[in-house]
Structure formats: C-alpha cells, structure tokens
Amino acid sequence: MPVHLASTIETPDYGAEVIRVGDLNGDGAPDILFIQSDYGSRAISCLTAVTIHGTFLWQVGTPSAANGRIYSDLPVQIYDWDNDGCNEVLYVRQAIYADPVQYPLGDIIIRERAHRYEGDAVMVVLDAATGKQKHSFSIPAPADDCFLFADLTGRGRREDFVVKDRYWTMWGIAHSGEVLWRWEGATGHFPAIADVDGDGRDEVFVGYALIDHDGSVMFQHDAGDSHQDAAYIVRLPDGEWRLIFGNGGVHCLDVQGNVIWHKPMREAQHVVAGHYRDDSAIQLAVIDRGWPRSINGNPATLYLFDIESGREIWRRVQPPGGWGAGCIDIRWQTVHGLQDIMVYMRGVGQPAAVYDGNGDIVDEMPVPEHYCGDYDSGEGVTPCHYCVRADVHGDGRDEVIVFGWKGARIYSNARPLALPTLYNHTFYPGM
C-alpha cells in the first residue's frame, strides 16, 4: 500500500473541526491541539492537547461533543511567543457581548458582533507543555476572530500580531500588547503577511487592501458586495511580488494594487501558490466550491493556473456534493522536488486525495464516516471533514492529518524515500 495509516485518534468528547499542530510537550515532535468553541460565536470553550498517537497531555475548559463543530476559524495559535525555545499556546478570550447582534441560521443563533461590549478581549498565553496560564494582556473588545503573527516593529522575528473581528476591522498589536493601529474595511476571512517592500517589517494583505507595518494604507479598492475568502502573497523568481485573493473569482495583483489577471468563479475559497510542475516557475491551485451548498449541489472544481500569465493549465471536476472542498499544498512525494496538491471534502463519502502537477491523483486517504459527526450544520448541508499537512516523522515529507468532529487519522506516504546517505552506506562515510 502506498499510503500508511500511522495513527488513529478517537475523540469521544473533545474532538473538533479546528486543530493546530506543533510541539507542545517539548520533545521536538509535533503534537495536536483540538479546539472547541460555542458554535456561531467563536468563543473558545475547550482546548485539548494530545500527542500524534493520541496520548493525553492536558486540557483547559470543559469538553463537549456538542462543541466540536465550527462556524469559522478560531483565534488560537501555537508559537514560541517569548522566544525561549519552548512553545506557548495563545488564544483570545472574548469580552462580554452586552448587546449582541444576532441572527438565525437554520435552528442556530449566530453572534458575530455586538452593539456594545463590556470589558476587553484578552490574549491568553499558556505554557504549551502544561496548559497553565503564563500571562495575559488586554486587546480591543471586538478583536476576537483569527490572528496571525507578524513583525510590525522591526524586532527581526514575528513577535507582534494582527487580529480582526469577523468582517469589519483589523488591528496591529505589538508584542507588549500596545495597539499600533486600527484599519476598517472588508477584512474577509484572514489576511496574508510578507515584507513586500524590503524594510524588515511586514505588510498585511487584507480584503482588497495592502496595509503597511505602521497601519498606513498602501492601496485599497472597493470590495463591492463580496468579501475576500482567501489570500496569498508569493514572490516570483524575478523578485516581484504577487498578491492573490479569492472571492467571486481569483484576482492576481501587484503590490501597487494593479490587477494582473482575474478569473471569474462562483466561490474561490482556497488559493495556494506552489511549484507543482516544471514548465513554469510558480503555479496557483484554486478550489471553486460546489454550489449550492448541499449534498446535491454542483461539484467543486480544482484548477491549476500559471501565476504569471493566469493561463489555465488544467481543471479537475470533483465528485458531487463538494460544497466544502478545500486544497492545500503538500510535500507528499519528495523533499526538495515538486510539490503536490491535497484536496479534501471532495464530495459525500469521498476520500481526501493528493494530486500531482499533471492533475493525476497520486494517493487517496479514506475518511471514516463517523468523523464527520451526526449533526445538521444549520445550512441544510451534511457535516464535513478537514485536512492539514505536517512533517510528523521529520523526514522532510509531509503527512496528511484527516480530522473531524469525532476523531483524527494521520496518513504517511509508505513509499521509500531515497536518501543517498542511507542506501549507499559504507563504513567510511563522506558522501
């Protein structure tokens, strides 16, 4: 078998549709953090840390099988925040939504913002080895959606961060907790970060705008009636930068905000640049999700474009029911060679799949049906599974972590990895 099931983790009460992967216990190997929240609110309710073999490490909060599903990404990261050589877990504890804005989604009540808050939100920093709180600091009350680390102050390391509310505002915050700046606009789901002007500090591509490290707007366009679903910043071989985002299509911009090319689509939820084939320098993998969002909706489609010209290289239509399909770049076959593309939630009951740069399926990873839970999402669609990739074994190739509401599996590429110093072994090393 070319695919090896390396680990199975059953999660009867602490399973989640959001995980983070990183070394938690300090042994140098990656671990898994399962993140539960109150559905529709992004309020973190339970964090559970386990090894990749499912050995329990610690738990903060109260686990509940009802809190395993997600409405959106969640404000939790694993990172060596204090640069002491050991990781911390950081998460945002919400302020009180004293006068919340609420609306129904099926039988669920969604709470994304409030007319009035009481108190501040709090960034909580936990010892990753024990789950015990090390320290915390206040951040603005609405800033409780996803956050990403960035170097905004020229520290030489990404020790500051940017954090957003659901769709309307983003803040740049220093390592000390000082609010550096505030930007209002159509944030979309998450930003992308890179030092595109070479001054040693990061810029933030968010929505349809590029924000300098100090909060000044480098360019900003009207997002219209749609928001950004995905963002990516990539540097071309000639040193030029390209800003990619997806919403009702895929847009490729330069750092001045000029549109290089645009491909209309229904819902381009994932855009991932990489080197998947040798006939051009960089390509862009894009998922156009199936529509409408139901098990009977049109299938999703995986596209591969040349990033410089926008030329479509190929497309692969997925099985029916892929309303939640997503794609991720992955080093599945080689360490230094071409990358592959992993696609999950391809259709009802379908395995996750790894595509090569020619658009051929290299391997498939089965997804246990019960991982997807037994709830109704409130949108009239079936529950789903997700995938991330991580170099679990430390050999340079990625493993696939398939997870859902009720469990997780780790799959490895079982093909031998040809390393010259291993298969040409002599008593006198020197190769």
CSV table of C-alpha atoms in Angstrom, one decimal:
chain,number,residue,atom,x,y,z
A,1,MET,CA,0.0,0.0,0.0
A,2,PRO,CA,1.5,3.4,-0.9
A,3,VAL,CA,-0.5,5.0,2.0
A,4,HIS,CA,0.2,4.0,5.6
A,5,LEU,CA,-2.2,4.7,8.4
A,6,ALA,CA,0.3,5.9,11.0
A,7,SER,CA,-2.1,6.9,13.8
A,8,THR,CA,-5.8,6.9,14.7
A,9,ILE,CA,-7.1,9.2,17.5
A,10,GLU,CA,-10.6,8.7,18.7
A,11,THR,CA,-12.1,11.8,20.4
A,12,PRO,CA,-15.4,11.0,22.0
A,13,ASP,CA,-16.0,14.3,23.7
A,14,TYR,CA,-13.0,16.7,22.8
A,15,GLY,CA,-12.9,16.3,19.0
A,16,ALA,CA,-13.1,19.4,16.9
A,17,GLU,CA,-13.2,20.7,13.4
A,18,VAL,CA,-10.3,23.0,14.2
A,19,ILE,CA,-6.9,21.8,15.2
A,20,ARG,CA,-3.4,23.3,15.5
A,21,VAL,CA,-0.2,21.2,15.1
A,22,GLY,CA,3.0,22.0,16.9
A,23,ASP,CA,5.4,20.7,19.6
A,24,LEU,CA,3.5,21.1,22.8
A,25,ASN,CA,5.4,18.8,25.3
A,26,GLY,CA,8.9,19.9,24.2
A,27,ASP,CA,10.1,16.6,22.9
A,28,GLY,CA,10.8,18.0,19.4
A,29,ALA,CA,7.9,16.1,17.8
A,30,PRO,CA,4.6,17.7,16.7
A,31,ASP,CA,1.5,17.3,18.8
A,32,ILE,CA,-2.2,18.1,18.1
A,33,LEU,CA,-4.3,20.7,19.8
A,34,PHE,CA,-8.1,20.2,19.4
A,35,ILE,CA,-10.1,23.4,19.7
A,36,GLN,CA,-13.7,23.5,20.7
A,37,SER,CA,-16.0,26.6,20.6
A,38,ASP,CA,-19.6,27.7,21.2
A,39,TYR,CA,-21.0,27.3,17.7
A,40,GLY,CA,-21.6,30.6,15.9
A,41,SER,CA,-19.8,32.7,18.4
A,42,ARG,CA,-16.0,31.9,18.2
A,43,ALA,CA,-15.9,31.7,22.0
A,44,ILE,CA,-13.2,29.1,22.9
A,45,SER,CA,-14.7,26.5,25.2
A,46,CYS,CA,-12.1,23.8,25.4
A,47,LEU,CA,-8.5,23.1,24.4
A,48,THR,CA,-7.2,19.6,24.5
A,49,ALA,CA,-3.6,18.7,23.8
A,50,VAL,CA,-2.6,15.2,22.7
A,51,THR,CA,0.4,13.6,21.0
A,52,ILE,CA,0.2,12.3,17.5
A,53,HIS,CA,-0.6,8.9,18.9
A,54,GLY,CA,-3.5,10.2,21.0
A,55,THR,CA,-1.7,10.3,24.4
A,56,PHE,CA,-3.4,12.9,26.6
A,57,LEU,CA,-1.3,15.8,27.6
A,58,TRP,CA,-3.6,18.4,29.1
A,59,GLN,CA,-7.0,20.1,28.8
A,60,VAL,CA,-8.2,23.6,29.5
A,61,GLY,CA,-12.0,24.1,29.7
A,62,THR,CA,-14.8,21.6,29.6
A,63,PRO,CA,-15.1,19.3,26.6
A,64,SER,CA,-18.4,18.7,25.0
A,65,ALA,CA,-19.3,16.7,21.9
A,66,ALA,CA,-21.8,19.4,21.0
A,67,ASN,CA,-18.9,22.0,20.6
A,68,GLY,CA,-16.8,20.1,18.1
A,69,ARG,CA,-18.3,21.7,15.0
A,70,ILE,CA,-17.2,25.1,13.8
A,71,TYR,CA,-18.8,28.2,12.2
A,72,SER,CA,-15.5,29.9,11.3
A,73,ASP,CA,-11.8,29.8,12.0
A,74,LEU,CA,-10.8,30.3,15.7
A,75,PRO,CA,-8.4,32.6,17.4
A,76,VAL,CA,-5.8,30.1,18.6
A,77,GLN,CA,-2.2,29.6,17.7
A,78,ILE,CA,0.9,27.5,18.8
A,79,TYR,CA,4.1,29.6,18.8
A,80,ASP,CA,7.3,30.3,20.8
A,81,TRP,CA,5.8,33.7,21.8
A,82,ASP,CA,8.5,34.6,24.3
A,83,ASN,CA,11.4,33.2,22.2
A,84,ASP,CA,12.7,31.0,25.0
A,85,GLY,CA,12.9,27.8,22.8
A,86,CYS,CA,9.6,26.4,24.0
A,87,ASN,CA,6.2,26.9,22.5
A,88,GLU,CA,3.2,28.6,24.0
A,89,VAL,CA,-0.5,28.3,23.1
A,90,LEU,CA,-2.2,31.7,22.6
A,91,TYR,CA,-5.9,32.2,22.4
A,92,VAL,CA,-8.3,35.1,22.6
A,93,ARG,CA,-10.9,35.1,25.4
A,94,GLN,CA,-13.9,37.2,24.4
A,95,ALA,CA,-15.2,40.4,26.0
A,96,ILE,CA,-18.8,40.3,27.1
A,97,TYR,CA,-21.2,40.8,24.3
A,98,ALA,CA,-23.6,43.1,26.3
A,99,ASP,CA,-25.8,43.9,23.3
A,100,PRO,CA,-25.1,41.3,20.7
A,101,VAL,CA,-26.1,41.4,17.0
A,102,GLN,CA,-27.7,38.0,16.4
A,103,TYR,CA,-29.4,36.3,13.5
A,104,PRO,CA,-30.7,32.8,12.9
A,105,LEU,CA,-29.0,30.2,10.7
A,106,GLY,CA,-31.4,27.3,10.5
A,107,ASP,CA,-32.0,26.4,14.1
A,108,ILE,CA,-28.8,28.1,15.3
A,109,ILE,CA,-28.4,31.6,16.5
A,110,ILE,CA,-25.3,33.3,15.1
A,111,ARG,CA,-23.4,36.0,17.1
A,112,GLU,CA,-20.7,37.8,15.1
A,113,ARG,CA,-20.5,41.3,16.7
A,114,ALA,CA,-22.2,43.5,19.3
A,115,HIS,CA,-23.6,47.0,19.5
A,116,ARG,CA,-22.0,47.2,22.9
A,117,TYR,CA,-19.2,45.3,24.7
A,118,GLU,CA,-18.3,45.1,28.4
A,119,GLY,CA,-14.6,44.9,29.2
A,120,ASP,CA,-11.8,44.0,26.8
A,121,ALA,CA,-11.0,40.9,24.9
A,122,VAL,CA,-7.9,39.1,26.4
A,123,MET,CA,-5.0,37.4,24.8
A,124,VAL,CA,-4.2,34.4,27.0
A,125,VAL,CA,-0.7,32.8,26.9
A,126,LEU,CA,-0.5,29.2,28.1
A,127,ASP,CA,2.5,27.0,28.7
A,128,ALA,CA,2.3,24.6,25.9
A,129,ALA,CA,3.7,21.7,28.0
A,130,THR,CA,1.2,22.0,30.8
A,131,GLY,CA,-1.7,24.2,29.7
A,132,LYS,CA,-1.1,26.5,32.7
A,133,GLN,CA,-1.5,30.2,32.1
A,134,LYS,CA,1.8,32.2,31.9
A,135,HIS,CA,0.4,35.6,31.4
A,136,SER,CA,-2.3,37.6,29.5
A,137,PHE,CA,-3.0,41.1,28.2
A,138,SER,CA,-6.0,43.1,27.0
A,139,ILE,CA,-6.8,43.7,23.4
A,140,PRO,CA,-9.7,45.6,21.9
A,141,ALA,CA,-13.1,44.1,22.7
A,142,PRO,CA,-14.2,43.2,19.2
A,143,ALA,CA,-10.8,41.6,18.3
A,144,ASP,CA,-11.7,38.0,18.8
A,145,ASP,CA,-11.6,36.5,15.3
A,146,CYS,CA,-8.5,34.8,13.8
A,147,PHE,CA,-5.0,36.3,14.4
A,148,LEU,CA,-1.6,35.9,12.7
A,149,PHE,CA,1.9,36.7,13.9
A,150,ALA,CA,3.8,39.4,12.1
A,151,ASP,CA,6.9,41.6,12.5
A,152,LEU,CA,5.3,45.1,12.6
A,153,THR,CA,8.0,46.8,14.8
A,154,GLY,CA,11.3,45.5,13.3
A,155,ARG,CA,12.1,43.0,16.0
A,156,GLY,CA,13.6,40.7,13.5
A,157,ARG,CA,11.1,38.0,14.3
A,158,ARG,CA,7.3,37.7,14.1
A,159,GLU,CA,6.6,38.6,17.7
A,160,ASP,CA,3.7,41.1,17.0
A,161,PHE,CA,0.4,40.1,15.6
A,162,VAL,CA,-2.6,41.2,13.6
A,163,VAL,CA,-6.1,40.4,14.7
A,164,LYS,CA,-9.5,41.0,13.3
A,165,ASP,CA,-13.2,40.9,14.2
A,166,ARG,CA,-15.4,38.9,12.0
A,167,TYR,CA,-15.5,41.1,8.8
A,168,TRP,CA,-15.1,44.8,9.6
A,169,THR,CA,-11.9,45.8,11.4
A,170,MET,CA,-8.3,44.7,11.9
A,171,TRP,CA,-5.7,45.8,14.5
A,172,GLY,CA,-2.0,45.7,14.5
A,173,ILE,CA,-0.8,44.9,18.0
A,174,ALA,CA,2.8,44.9,19.4
A,175,HIS,CA,4.4,42.2,21.4
A,176,SER,CA,3.8,44.3,24.5
A,177,GLY,CA,0.1,44.4,23.9
A,178,GLU,CA,0.1,48.0,22.6
A,179,VAL,CA,-2.3,48.7,19.9
A,180,LEU,CA,-0.2,50.0,17.0
A,181,TRP,CA,-3.0,50.8,14.5
A,182,ARG,CA,-6.6,50.1,13.5
A,183,TRP,CA,-7.9,49.6,10.0
A,184,GLU,CA,-11.5,49.5,8.9
A,185,GLY,CA,-12.7,47.8,5.7
A,186,ALA,CA,-13.9,44.5,4.3
A,187,THR,CA,-11.5,42.2,6.0
A,188,GLY,CA,-12.7,38.9,4.6
A,189,HIS,CA,-11.7,35.7,6.4
A,190,PHE,CA,-8.0,36.2,7.0
A,191,PRO,CA,-5.0,38.2,5.9
A,192,ALA,CA,-1.7,37.3,4.3
A,193,ILE,CA,1.6,38.6,5.6
A,194,ALA,CA,5.0,39.3,4.0
A,195,ASP,CA,7.7,42.1,3.9
A,196,VAL,CA,6.9,43.2,0.3
A,197,ASP,CA,8.8,46.5,0.5
A,198,GLY,CA,12.0,45.1,2.0
A,199,ASP,CA,12.2,47.3,5.0
A,200,GLY,CA,12.4,44.5,7.5
A,201,ARG,CA,8.8,44.8,8.7
A,202,ASP,CA,5.8,43.0,7.4
A,203,GLU,CA,2.9,44.3,5.3
A,204,VAL,CA,-0.6,42.9,5.6
A,205,PHE,CA,-2.8,42.0,2.6
A,206,VAL,CA,-6.3,42.0,3.9
A,207,GLY,CA,-9.6,42.2,2.0
A,208,TYR,CA,-8.8,44.2,-1.1
A,209,ALA,CA,-6.1,46.4,0.6
A,210,LEU,CA,-2.4,46.3,1.4
A,211,ILE,CA,-1.6,47.8,4.8
A,212,ASP,CA,2.0,48.9,5.7
A,213,HIS,CA,3.6,47.8,9.0
A,214,ASP,CA,2.6,51.1,10.6
A,215,GLY,CA,-1.1,50.9,9.6
A,216,SER,CA,-0.8,53.2,6.6
A,217,VAL,CA,-2.8,52.1,3.5
A,218,MET,CA,-0.6,51.3,0.5
A,219,PHE,CA,-3.6,50.7,-1.7
A,220,GLN,CA,-7.3,50.0,-1.1
A,221,HIS,CA,-10.0,49.1,-3.6
A,222,ASP,CA,-13.7,48.8,-3.1
A,223,ALA,CA,-14.6,45.2,-2.3
A,224,GLY,CA,-18.1,45.7,-3.6
A,225,ASP,CA,-20.7,43.3,-2.2
A,226,SER,CA,-18.3,40.3,-1.7
A,227,HIS,CA,-15.6,39.7,0.8
A,228,GLN,CA,-12.2,38.0,0.5
A,229,ASP,CA,-12.4,34.3,1.0
A,230,ALA,CA,-8.6,33.5,0.7
A,231,ALA,CA,-5.4,35.4,0.5
A,232,TYR,CA,-1.9,34.5,-0.5
A,233,ILE,CA,1.4,36.5,-1.1
A,234,VAL,CA,4.1,35.0,-3.3
A,235,ARG,CA,7.4,36.2,-4.6
A,236,LEU,CA,8.3,35.4,-8.2
A,237,PRO,CA,11.8,34.4,-9.3
A,238,ASP,CA,12.5,37.9,-10.6
A,239,GLY,CA,11.8,39.3,-7.1
A,240,GLU,CA,8.4,40.8,-7.9
A,241,TRP,CA,5.6,40.1,-5.5
A,242,ARG,CA,2.1,39.0,-6.4
A,243,LEU,CA,-1.0,39.3,-4.1
A,244,ILE,CA,-3.6,36.6,-4.7
A,245,PHE,CA,-7.1,36.6,-3.4
A,246,GLY,CA,-10.3,34.7,-4.0
A,247,ASN,CA,-13.9,35.7,-3.7
A,248,GLY,CA,-16.2,35.7,-6.7
A,249,GLY,CA,-13.2,34.6,-8.7
A,250,VAL,CA,-9.4,34.7,-8.4
A,251,HIS,CA,-7.6,38.0,-8.6
A,252,CYS,CA,-3.8,38.5,-9.1
A,253,LEU,CA,-2.4,41.9,-8.2
A,254,ASP,CA,0.9,43.6,-7.9
A,255,VAL,CA,2.0,45.5,-4.8
A,256,GLN,CA,0.7,48.7,-6.3
A,257,GLY,CA,-2.8,47.2,-6.5
A,258,ASN,CA,-2.9,46.8,-10.2
A,259,VAL,CA,-4.8,43.8,-11.5
A,260,ILE,CA,-2.5,41.4,-13.4
A,261,TRP,CA,-5.3,39.0,-14.2
A,262,HIS,CA,-8.7,37.9,-12.9
A,263,LYS,CA,-10.7,34.6,-13.4
A,264,PRO,CA,-14.4,34.8,-12.6
A,265,MET,CA,-15.7,31.9,-10.4
A,266,ARG,CA,-18.6,31.2,-8.1
A,267,GLU,CA,-16.7,30.8,-4.8
A,268,ALA,CA,-12.9,30.6,-4.9
A,269,GLN,CA,-12.5,29.7,-1.2
A,270,HIS,CA,-8.9,28.4,-1.4
A,271,VAL,CA,-5.8,29.8,-3.3
A,272,VAL,CA,-2.4,28.2,-2.8
A,273,ALA,CA,0.7,29.0,-4.8
A,274,GLY,CA,3.5,26.5,-5.2
A,275,HIS,CA,5.9,24.7,-7.6
A,276,TYR,CA,3.8,21.8,-8.8
A,277,ARG,CA,5.3,21.4,-12.3
A,278,ASP,CA,8.5,22.4,-14.2
A,279,ASP,CA,7.0,24.1,-17.3
A,280,SER,CA,6.5,27.4,-15.4
A,281,ALA,CA,8.1,28.9,-12.3
A,282,ILE,CA,5.1,29.0,-9.9
A,283,GLN,CA,1.5,27.8,-10.2
A,284,LEU,CA,-1.6,28.6,-8.3
A,285,ALA,CA,-4.0,25.9,-7.1
A,286,VAL,CA,-7.6,27.1,-6.7
A,287,ILE,CA,-10.8,25.4,-5.5
A,288,ASP,CA,-14.1,26.7,-6.8
A,289,ARG,CA,-16.5,25.3,-4.3
A,290,GLY,CA,-19.6,23.4,-5.3
A,291,TRP,CA,-22.9,25.3,-5.4
A,292,PRO,CA,-25.5,25.4,-3.9
A,293,ARG,CA,-24.3,24.3,-0.5
A,294,SER,CA,-25.9,21.0,-0.4
A,295,ILE,CA,-25.1,17.4,-0.9
A,296,ASN,CA,-26.9,17.6,-4.3
A,297,GLY,CA,-25.2,20.8,-5.4
A,298,ASN,CA,-22.9,21.2,-8.4
A,299,PRO,CA,-19.4,19.6,-7.8
A,300,ALA,CA,-16.4,21.6,-6.8
A,301,THR,CA,-13.6,22.1,-9.3
A,302,LEU,CA,-9.8,22.1,-8.7
A,303,TYR,CA,-7.9,24.5,-11.1
A,304,LEU,CA,-4.2,25.0,-11.7
A,305,PHE,CA,-3.1,28.3,-13.2
A,306,ASP,CA,0.2,29.7,-14.2
A,307,ILE,CA,0.6,32.5,-11.7
A,308,GLU,CA,2.4,35.0,-14.0
A,309,SER,CA,0.0,34.8,-17.0
A,310,GLY,CA,-3.2,33.5,-15.5
A,311,ARG,CA,-3.2,30.7,-18.1
A,312,GLU,CA,-5.3,27.7,-17.1
A,313,ILE,CA,-3.1,24.6,-17.1
A,314,TRP,CA,-5.8,22.1,-16.2
A,315,ARG,CA,-9.0,21.6,-14.2
A,316,ARG,CA,-10.4,18.6,-12.4
A,317,VAL,CA,-14.1,18.4,-11.5
A,318,GLN,CA,-14.6,16.7,-8.2
A,319,PRO,CA,-17.4,14.3,-7.2
A,320,PRO,CA,-20.9,15.7,-6.4
A,321,GLY,CA,-21.5,17.3,-3.0
A,322,GLY,CA,-18.2,19.1,-2.6
A,323,TRP,CA,-19.7,22.3,-1.2
A,324,GLY,CA,-16.9,22.5,1.4
A,325,ALA,CA,-13.9,21.4,-0.7
A,326,GLY,CA,-10.5,22.9,0.0
A,327,CYS,CA,-7.0,22.5,-1.2
A,328,ILE,CA,-3.5,22.6,0.4
A,329,ASP,CA,0.0,22.4,-1.0
A,330,ILE,CA,1.9,19.4,0.3
A,331,ARG,CA,5.3,17.8,0.0
A,332,TRP,CA,4.0,14.3,-0.3
A,333,GLN,CA,6.4,12.6,-2.8
A,334,THR,CA,9.7,14.4,-2.4
A,335,VAL,CA,11.6,16.6,0.0
A,336,HIS,CA,13.1,19.1,-2.4
A,337,GLY,CA,11.3,18.4,-5.7
A,338,LEU,CA,7.9,19.3,-7.0
A,339,GLN,CA,5.0,19.9,-4.6
A,340,ASP,CA,1.6,18.2,-4.8
A,341,ILE,CA,-1.9,19.4,-4.0
A,342,MET,CA,-4.1,17.9,-1.4
A,343,VAL,CA,-7.9,18.2,-1.8
A,344,TYR,CA,-10.4,17.3,1.0
A,345,MET,CA,-14.2,17.4,1.3
A,346,ARG,CA,-14.3,16.4,-2.4
A,347,GLY,CA,-17.8,15.0,-2.2
A,348,VAL,CA,-20.1,13.0,0.0
A,349,GLY,CA,-18.2,10.0,1.4
A,350,GLN,CA,-15.2,10.7,-0.8
A,351,PRO,CA,-11.6,10.2,0.4
A,352,ALA,CA,-9.1,13.0,0.6
A,353,ALA,CA,-6.8,13.0,-2.4
A,354,VAL,CA,-3.3,14.1,-3.4
A,355,TYR,CA,-3.0,15.4,-7.0
A,356,ASP,CA,0.3,15.9,-8.8
A,357,GLY,CA,1.2,18.8,-11.1
A,358,ASN,CA,-0.3,16.9,-14.0
A,359,GLY,CA,-3.7,16.7,-12.4
A,360,ASP,CA,-3.5,13.0,-11.6
A,361,ILE,CA,-4.5,11.5,-8.3
A,362,VAL,CA,-1.4,10.1,-6.6
A,363,ASP,CA,-2.9,8.7,-3.5
A,364,GLU,CA,-6.2,8.8,-1.5
A,365,MET,CA,-6.8,8.8,2.2
A,366,PRO,CA,-10.1,7.3,3.4
A,367,VAL,CA,-12.2,9.3,5.9
A,368,PRO,CA,-14.2,7.3,8.5
A,369,GLU,CA,-17.8,8.3,8.2
A,370,HIS,CA,-18.3,8.9,11.9
A,371,TYR,CA,-15.5,11.6,11.9
A,372,CYS,CA,-18.0,13.9,10.3
A,373,GLY,CA,-20.4,13.7,13.2
A,374,ASP,CA,-24.2,13.4,13.0
A,375,TYR,CA,-25.4,17.0,13.4
A,376,ASP,CA,-27.1,19.4,10.9
A,377,SER,CA,-24.9,22.4,10.3
A,378,GLY,CA,-27.9,24.7,10.1
A,379,GLU,CA,-27.4,25.3,6.4
A,380,GLY,CA,-29.1,22.2,5.2
A,381,VAL,CA,-25.8,20.5,4.4
A,382,THR,CA,-24.1,17.5,5.7
A,383,PRO,CA,-21.2,17.8,8.2
A,384,CYS,CA,-17.7,17.6,6.8
A,385,HIS,CA,-14.1,16.6,7.5
A,386,TYR,CA,-10.9,18.7,7.1
A,387,CYS,CA,-7.2,18.1,6.4
A,388,VAL,CA,-3.9,19.6,7.3
A,389,ARG,CA,-0.4,18.6,6.4
A,390,ALA,CA,2.6,18.4,8.7
A,391,ASP,CA,6.0,16.7,8.7
A,392,VAL,CA,5.2,14.4,11.6
A,393,HIS,CA,8.1,12.0,11.1
A,394,GLY,CA,10.8,14.6,10.4
A,395,ASP,CA,11.9,13.2,7.1
A,396,GLY,CA,11.1,16.3,5.1
A,397,ARG,CA,7.9,14.8,3.5
A,398,ASP,CA,4.5,15.8,4.8
A,399,GLU,CA,1.9,13.6,6.4
A,400,VAL,CA,-1.8,14.1,6.0
A,401,ILE,CA,-3.9,14.6,9.1
A,402,VAL,CA,-7.6,13.9,8.4
A,403,PHE,CA,-9.9,15.1,11.2
A,404,GLY,CA,-13.4,15.8,12.0
A,405,TRP,CA,-15.9,16.1,14.9
A,406,LYS,CA,-15.2,12.6,16.2
A,407,GLY,CA,-11.6,11.8,15.5
A,408,ALA,CA,-8.4,12.1,13.6
A,409,ARG,CA,-6.1,10.0,11.4
A,410,ILE,CA,-2.5,10.5,10.3
A,411,TYR,CA,-1.5,9.1,6.9
A,412,SER,CA,2.1,8.7,5.7
A,413,ASN,CA,3.5,8.1,2.2
A,414,ALA,CA,4.7,4.5,2.6
A,415,ARG,CA,7.0,4.6,-0.5
A,416,PRO,CA,10.7,4.6,0.4
A,417,LEU,CA,12.3,8.0,0.4
A,418,ALA,CA,15.6,7.7,-1.5
A,419,LEU,CA,18.3,9.4,0.6
A,420,PRO,CA,21.8,8.7,-0.7
A,421,THR,CA,23.5,8.6,2.7
A,422,LEU,CA,21.0,5.8,3.7
A,423,TYR,CA,21.0,3.5,0.7
A,424,ASN,CA,24.7,3.9,-0.2
A,425,HIS,CA,26.1,3.1,3.2
A,426,THR,CA,29.7,2.4,3.8
A,427,PHE,CA,31.9,2.1,6.9
A,428,TYR,CA,33.7,5.2,5.8
A,429,PRO,CA,31.1,8.0,5.4
A,430,GLY,CA,31.9,11.0,3.4
A,431,MET,CA,29.3,11.2,0.6
